[in-house]
mmCIF file of C-alpha atoms in Angstrom:
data_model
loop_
_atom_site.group_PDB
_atom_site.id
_atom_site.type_symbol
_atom_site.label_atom_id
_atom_site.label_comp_id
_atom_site.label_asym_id
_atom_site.label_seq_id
_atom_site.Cartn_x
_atom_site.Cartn_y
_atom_site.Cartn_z
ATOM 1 C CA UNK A 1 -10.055 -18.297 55.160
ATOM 2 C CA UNK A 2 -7.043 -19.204 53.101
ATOM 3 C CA UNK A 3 -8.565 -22.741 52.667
ATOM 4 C CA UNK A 4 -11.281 -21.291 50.941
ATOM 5 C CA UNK A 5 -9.294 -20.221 48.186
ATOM 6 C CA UNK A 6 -7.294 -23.380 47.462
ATOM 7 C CA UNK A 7 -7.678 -23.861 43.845
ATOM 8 C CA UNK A 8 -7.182 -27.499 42.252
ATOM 9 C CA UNK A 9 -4.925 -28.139 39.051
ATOM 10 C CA UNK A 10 -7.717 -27.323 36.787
ATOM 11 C CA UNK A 11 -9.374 -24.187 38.184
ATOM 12 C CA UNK A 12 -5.708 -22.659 38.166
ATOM 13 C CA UNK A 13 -5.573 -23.509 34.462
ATOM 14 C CA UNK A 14 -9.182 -21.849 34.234
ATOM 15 C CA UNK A 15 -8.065 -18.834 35.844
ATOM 16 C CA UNK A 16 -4.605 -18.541 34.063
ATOM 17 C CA UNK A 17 -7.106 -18.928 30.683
ATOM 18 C CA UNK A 18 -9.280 -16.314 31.305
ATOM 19 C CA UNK A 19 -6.343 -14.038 32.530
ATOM 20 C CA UNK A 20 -4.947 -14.649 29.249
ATOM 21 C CA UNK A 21 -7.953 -13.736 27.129
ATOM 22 C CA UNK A 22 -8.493 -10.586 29.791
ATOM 23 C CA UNK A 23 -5.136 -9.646 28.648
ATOM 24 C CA UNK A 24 -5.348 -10.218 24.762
ATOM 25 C CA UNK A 25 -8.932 -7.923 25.083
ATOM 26 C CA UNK A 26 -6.664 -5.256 26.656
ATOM 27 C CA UNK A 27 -3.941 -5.197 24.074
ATOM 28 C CA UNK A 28 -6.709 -5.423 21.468
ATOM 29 C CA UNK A 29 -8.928 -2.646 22.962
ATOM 30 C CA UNK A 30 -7.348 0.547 21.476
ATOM 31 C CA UNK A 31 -7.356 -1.048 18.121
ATOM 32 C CA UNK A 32 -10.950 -2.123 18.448
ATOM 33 C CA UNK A 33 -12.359 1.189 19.797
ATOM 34 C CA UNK A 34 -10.236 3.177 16.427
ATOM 35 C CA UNK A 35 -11.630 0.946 14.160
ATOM 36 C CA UNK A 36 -15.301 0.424 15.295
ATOM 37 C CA UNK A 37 -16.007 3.322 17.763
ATOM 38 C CA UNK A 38 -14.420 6.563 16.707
ATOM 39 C CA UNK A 39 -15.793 7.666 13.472
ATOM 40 C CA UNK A 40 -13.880 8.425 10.386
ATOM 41 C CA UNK A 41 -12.762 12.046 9.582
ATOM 42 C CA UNK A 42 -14.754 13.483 6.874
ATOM 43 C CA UNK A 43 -12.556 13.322 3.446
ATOM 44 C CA UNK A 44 -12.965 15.511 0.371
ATOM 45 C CA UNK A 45 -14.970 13.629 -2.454
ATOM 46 C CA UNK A 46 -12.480 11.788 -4.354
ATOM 47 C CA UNK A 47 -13.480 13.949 -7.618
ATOM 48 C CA UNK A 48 -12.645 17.377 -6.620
ATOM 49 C CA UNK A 49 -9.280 18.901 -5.879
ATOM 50 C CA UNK A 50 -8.460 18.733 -1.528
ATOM 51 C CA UNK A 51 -7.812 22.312 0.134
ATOM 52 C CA UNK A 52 -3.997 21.002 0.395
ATOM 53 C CA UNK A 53 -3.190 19.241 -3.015
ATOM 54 C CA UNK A 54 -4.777 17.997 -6.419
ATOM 55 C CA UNK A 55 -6.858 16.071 -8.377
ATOM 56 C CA UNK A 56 -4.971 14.991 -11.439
ATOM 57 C CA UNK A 57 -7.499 12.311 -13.290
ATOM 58 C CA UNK A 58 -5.165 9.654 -14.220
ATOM 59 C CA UNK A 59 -2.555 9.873 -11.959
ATOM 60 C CA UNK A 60 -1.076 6.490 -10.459
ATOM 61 C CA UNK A 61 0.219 7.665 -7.073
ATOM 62 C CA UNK A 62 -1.233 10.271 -5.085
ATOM 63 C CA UNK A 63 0.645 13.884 -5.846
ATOM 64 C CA UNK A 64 -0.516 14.864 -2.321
ATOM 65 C CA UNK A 65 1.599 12.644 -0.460
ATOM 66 C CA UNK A 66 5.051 11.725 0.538
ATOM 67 C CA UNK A 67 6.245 8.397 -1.103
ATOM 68 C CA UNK A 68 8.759 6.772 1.016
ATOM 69 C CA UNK A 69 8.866 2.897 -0.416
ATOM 70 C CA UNK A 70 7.876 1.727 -3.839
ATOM 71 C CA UNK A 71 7.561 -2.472 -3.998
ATOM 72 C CA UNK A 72 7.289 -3.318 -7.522
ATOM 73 C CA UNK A 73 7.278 -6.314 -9.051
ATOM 74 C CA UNK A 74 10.756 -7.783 -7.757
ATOM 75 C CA UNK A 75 12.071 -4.306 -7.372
ATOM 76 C CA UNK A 76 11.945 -2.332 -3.552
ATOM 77 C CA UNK A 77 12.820 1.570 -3.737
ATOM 78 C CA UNK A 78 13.030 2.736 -0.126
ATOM 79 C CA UNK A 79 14.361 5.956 1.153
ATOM 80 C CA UNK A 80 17.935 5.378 2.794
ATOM 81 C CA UNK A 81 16.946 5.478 6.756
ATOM 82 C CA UNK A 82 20.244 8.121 7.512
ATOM 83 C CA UNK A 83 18.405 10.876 5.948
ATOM 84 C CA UNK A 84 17.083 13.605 8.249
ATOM 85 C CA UNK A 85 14.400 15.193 5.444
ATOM 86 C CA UNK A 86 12.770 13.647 2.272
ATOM 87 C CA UNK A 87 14.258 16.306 0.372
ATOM 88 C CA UNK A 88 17.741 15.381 1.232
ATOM 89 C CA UNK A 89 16.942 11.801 1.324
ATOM 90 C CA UNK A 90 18.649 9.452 -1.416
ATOM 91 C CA UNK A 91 16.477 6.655 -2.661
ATOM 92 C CA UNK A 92 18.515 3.311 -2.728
ATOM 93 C CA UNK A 93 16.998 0.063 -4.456
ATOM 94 C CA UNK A 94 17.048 -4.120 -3.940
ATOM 95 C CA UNK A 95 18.605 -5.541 -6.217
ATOM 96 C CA UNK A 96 21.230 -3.077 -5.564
ATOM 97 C CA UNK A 97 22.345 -2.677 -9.159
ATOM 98 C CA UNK A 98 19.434 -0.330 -9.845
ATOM 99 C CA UNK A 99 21.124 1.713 -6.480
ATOM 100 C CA UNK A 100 22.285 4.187 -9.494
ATOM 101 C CA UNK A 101 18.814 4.439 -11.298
ATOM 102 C CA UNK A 102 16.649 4.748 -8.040
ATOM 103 C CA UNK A 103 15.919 8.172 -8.020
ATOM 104 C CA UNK A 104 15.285 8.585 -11.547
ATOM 105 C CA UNK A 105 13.055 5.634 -11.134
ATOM 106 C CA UNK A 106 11.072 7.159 -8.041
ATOM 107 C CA UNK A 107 10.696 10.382 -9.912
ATOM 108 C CA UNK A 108 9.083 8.540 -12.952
ATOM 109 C CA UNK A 109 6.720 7.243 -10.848
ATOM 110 C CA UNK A 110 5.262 9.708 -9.538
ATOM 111 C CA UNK A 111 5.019 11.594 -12.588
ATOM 112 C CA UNK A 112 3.372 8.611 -14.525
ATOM 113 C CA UNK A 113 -0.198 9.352 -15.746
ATOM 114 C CA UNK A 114 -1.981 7.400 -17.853
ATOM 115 C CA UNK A 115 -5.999 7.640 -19.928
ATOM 116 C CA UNK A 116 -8.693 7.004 -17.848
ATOM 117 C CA UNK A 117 -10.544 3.678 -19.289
ATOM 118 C CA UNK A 118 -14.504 3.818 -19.173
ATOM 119 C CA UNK A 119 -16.254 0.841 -18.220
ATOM 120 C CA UNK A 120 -17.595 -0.211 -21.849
ATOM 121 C CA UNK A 121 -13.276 -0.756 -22.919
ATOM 122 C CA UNK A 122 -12.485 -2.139 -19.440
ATOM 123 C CA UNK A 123 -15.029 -5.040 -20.245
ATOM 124 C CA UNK A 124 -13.891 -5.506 -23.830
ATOM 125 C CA UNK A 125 -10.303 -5.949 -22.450
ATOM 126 C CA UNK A 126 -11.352 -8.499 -19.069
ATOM 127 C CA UNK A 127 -10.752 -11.382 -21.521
ATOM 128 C CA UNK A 128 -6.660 -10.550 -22.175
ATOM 129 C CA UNK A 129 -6.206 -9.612 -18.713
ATOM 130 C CA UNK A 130 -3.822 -12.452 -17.617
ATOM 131 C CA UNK A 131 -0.883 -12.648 -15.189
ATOM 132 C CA UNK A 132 -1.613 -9.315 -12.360
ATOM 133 C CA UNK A 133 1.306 -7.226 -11.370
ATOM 134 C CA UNK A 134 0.901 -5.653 -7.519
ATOM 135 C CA UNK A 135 3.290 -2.685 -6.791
ATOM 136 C CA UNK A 136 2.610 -1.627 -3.390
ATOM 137 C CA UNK A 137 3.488 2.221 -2.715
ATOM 138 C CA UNK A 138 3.958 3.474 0.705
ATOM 139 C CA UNK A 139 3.122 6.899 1.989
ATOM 140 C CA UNK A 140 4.761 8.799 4.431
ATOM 141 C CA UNK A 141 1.620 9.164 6.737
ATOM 142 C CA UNK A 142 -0.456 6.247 5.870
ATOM 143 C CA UNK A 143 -1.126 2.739 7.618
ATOM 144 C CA UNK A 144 -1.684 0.977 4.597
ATOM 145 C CA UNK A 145 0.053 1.234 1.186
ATOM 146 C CA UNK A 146 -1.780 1.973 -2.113
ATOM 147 C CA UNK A 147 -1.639 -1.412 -4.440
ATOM 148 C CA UNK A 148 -1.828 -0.706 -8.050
ATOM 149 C CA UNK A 149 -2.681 -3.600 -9.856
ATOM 150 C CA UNK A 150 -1.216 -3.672 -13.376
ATOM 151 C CA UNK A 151 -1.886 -5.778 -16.449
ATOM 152 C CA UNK A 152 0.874 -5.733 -19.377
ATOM 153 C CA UNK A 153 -1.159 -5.873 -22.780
ATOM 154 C CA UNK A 154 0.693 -5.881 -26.188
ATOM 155 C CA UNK A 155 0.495 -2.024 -26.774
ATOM 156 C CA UNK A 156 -0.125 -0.989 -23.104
ATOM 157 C CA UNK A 157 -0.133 -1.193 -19.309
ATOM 158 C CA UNK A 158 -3.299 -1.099 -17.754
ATOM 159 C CA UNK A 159 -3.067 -0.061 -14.081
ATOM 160 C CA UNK A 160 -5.049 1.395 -10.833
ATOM 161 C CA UNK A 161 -4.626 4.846 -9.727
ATOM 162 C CA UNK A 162 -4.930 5.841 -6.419
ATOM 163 C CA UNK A 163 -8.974 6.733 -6.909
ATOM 164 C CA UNK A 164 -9.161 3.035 -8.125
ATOM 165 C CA UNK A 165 -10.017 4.067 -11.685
ATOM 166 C CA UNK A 166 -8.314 2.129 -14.073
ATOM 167 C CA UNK A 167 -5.979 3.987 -16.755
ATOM 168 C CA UNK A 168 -3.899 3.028 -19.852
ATOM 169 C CA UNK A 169 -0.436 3.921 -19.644
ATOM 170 C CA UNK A 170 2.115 3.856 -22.338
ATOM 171 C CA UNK A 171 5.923 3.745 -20.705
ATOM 172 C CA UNK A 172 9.281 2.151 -21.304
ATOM 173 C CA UNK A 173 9.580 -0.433 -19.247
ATOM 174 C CA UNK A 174 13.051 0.530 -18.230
ATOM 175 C CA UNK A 175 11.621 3.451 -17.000
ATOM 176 C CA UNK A 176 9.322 1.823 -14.197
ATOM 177 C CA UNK A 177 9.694 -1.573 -14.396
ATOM 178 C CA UNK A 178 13.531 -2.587 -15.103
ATOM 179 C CA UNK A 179 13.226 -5.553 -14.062
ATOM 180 C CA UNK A 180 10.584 -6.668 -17.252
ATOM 181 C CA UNK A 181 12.930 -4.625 -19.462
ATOM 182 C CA UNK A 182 13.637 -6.638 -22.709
#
């Protein structure tokens, strides 16, 4: 009976293959069933205000929830990990000499607001777009961050809010971006 079973060199490697794929399906699987089988909660439209928060038209980051890491260009805000609440939390910053201006910083972020820009202006300005800025913001509950894409024209900054409308904002560049201060 045993004799039966005797595998050669090359139906071990065979078996020791598909046991590896068998297990790579199985790590995968709970992944793959969230993403293809279980359907999506239903979200408020993206134009009205949610039962919990806002709708502020023109508003970068989300006012509904919890920033906990801002990357921006060079720049990484990030809640110090000690901290038991977000209120109490202090927001520290890489390159640490902005340590000092990190709050301030955070707090003009998510206060920034810019005009919405229709689609007619948006084309008109394609042309100067040069040289993208990503700043990545991460929220306390989410998977993914939000990436706001930013353009720096002569008289403005022309970024995407969290809707993924794009807005003209006016700022000091101390203010947000320290790092492209003059």
């Amino acid at each position: 009976m045993l004799t039966r079973f005797k595998l050669t060199r090359r139906r071990w490697n065979n078996v020791l293959m598909i046991a590896i794929i068998l297990f790579m399906g199985v790590m995968a699987a709970p992944t793959l069933i969230k993403q293809y089988l279980i359907s999506p909660q239903p979200q408020a439209s993206s134009q009205e205000p949610s039962s919990q928060g806002q709708w502020l038209p023109g508003m970068i980051l989300n006012p509904n929830d919890r920033v906990i890491e801002i990357n921006a260009a060079g720049l990484q805000l990030y809640l110090e990990g000690g901290s038991s609440s977000l209120e109490q939390a202090q927001w520290l910053a890489i390159p640490e000499r902005f340590n000092d201006q990190a709050n301030q910083l955070v707090l003009n972020w998510q206060g920034i607001r810019g005009t919405v820009v229709d689609e007619p202006t948006l084309q008109r300005l394609k042309p100067a777009l040069e040289n993208p800025v990503t700043i990545e913001v991460w929220y306390q509950e989410a998977e993914e961050p939000q990436r706001v894409t930013a353009y720096r024209l002569d008289q403005f900054w022309l970024m995407t809010t969290y809707q993924q409308e794009w807005v003209a904002v006016s700022f000091d560049e101390g203010d947000l971006l320290p790092l492209y201060a003059k």
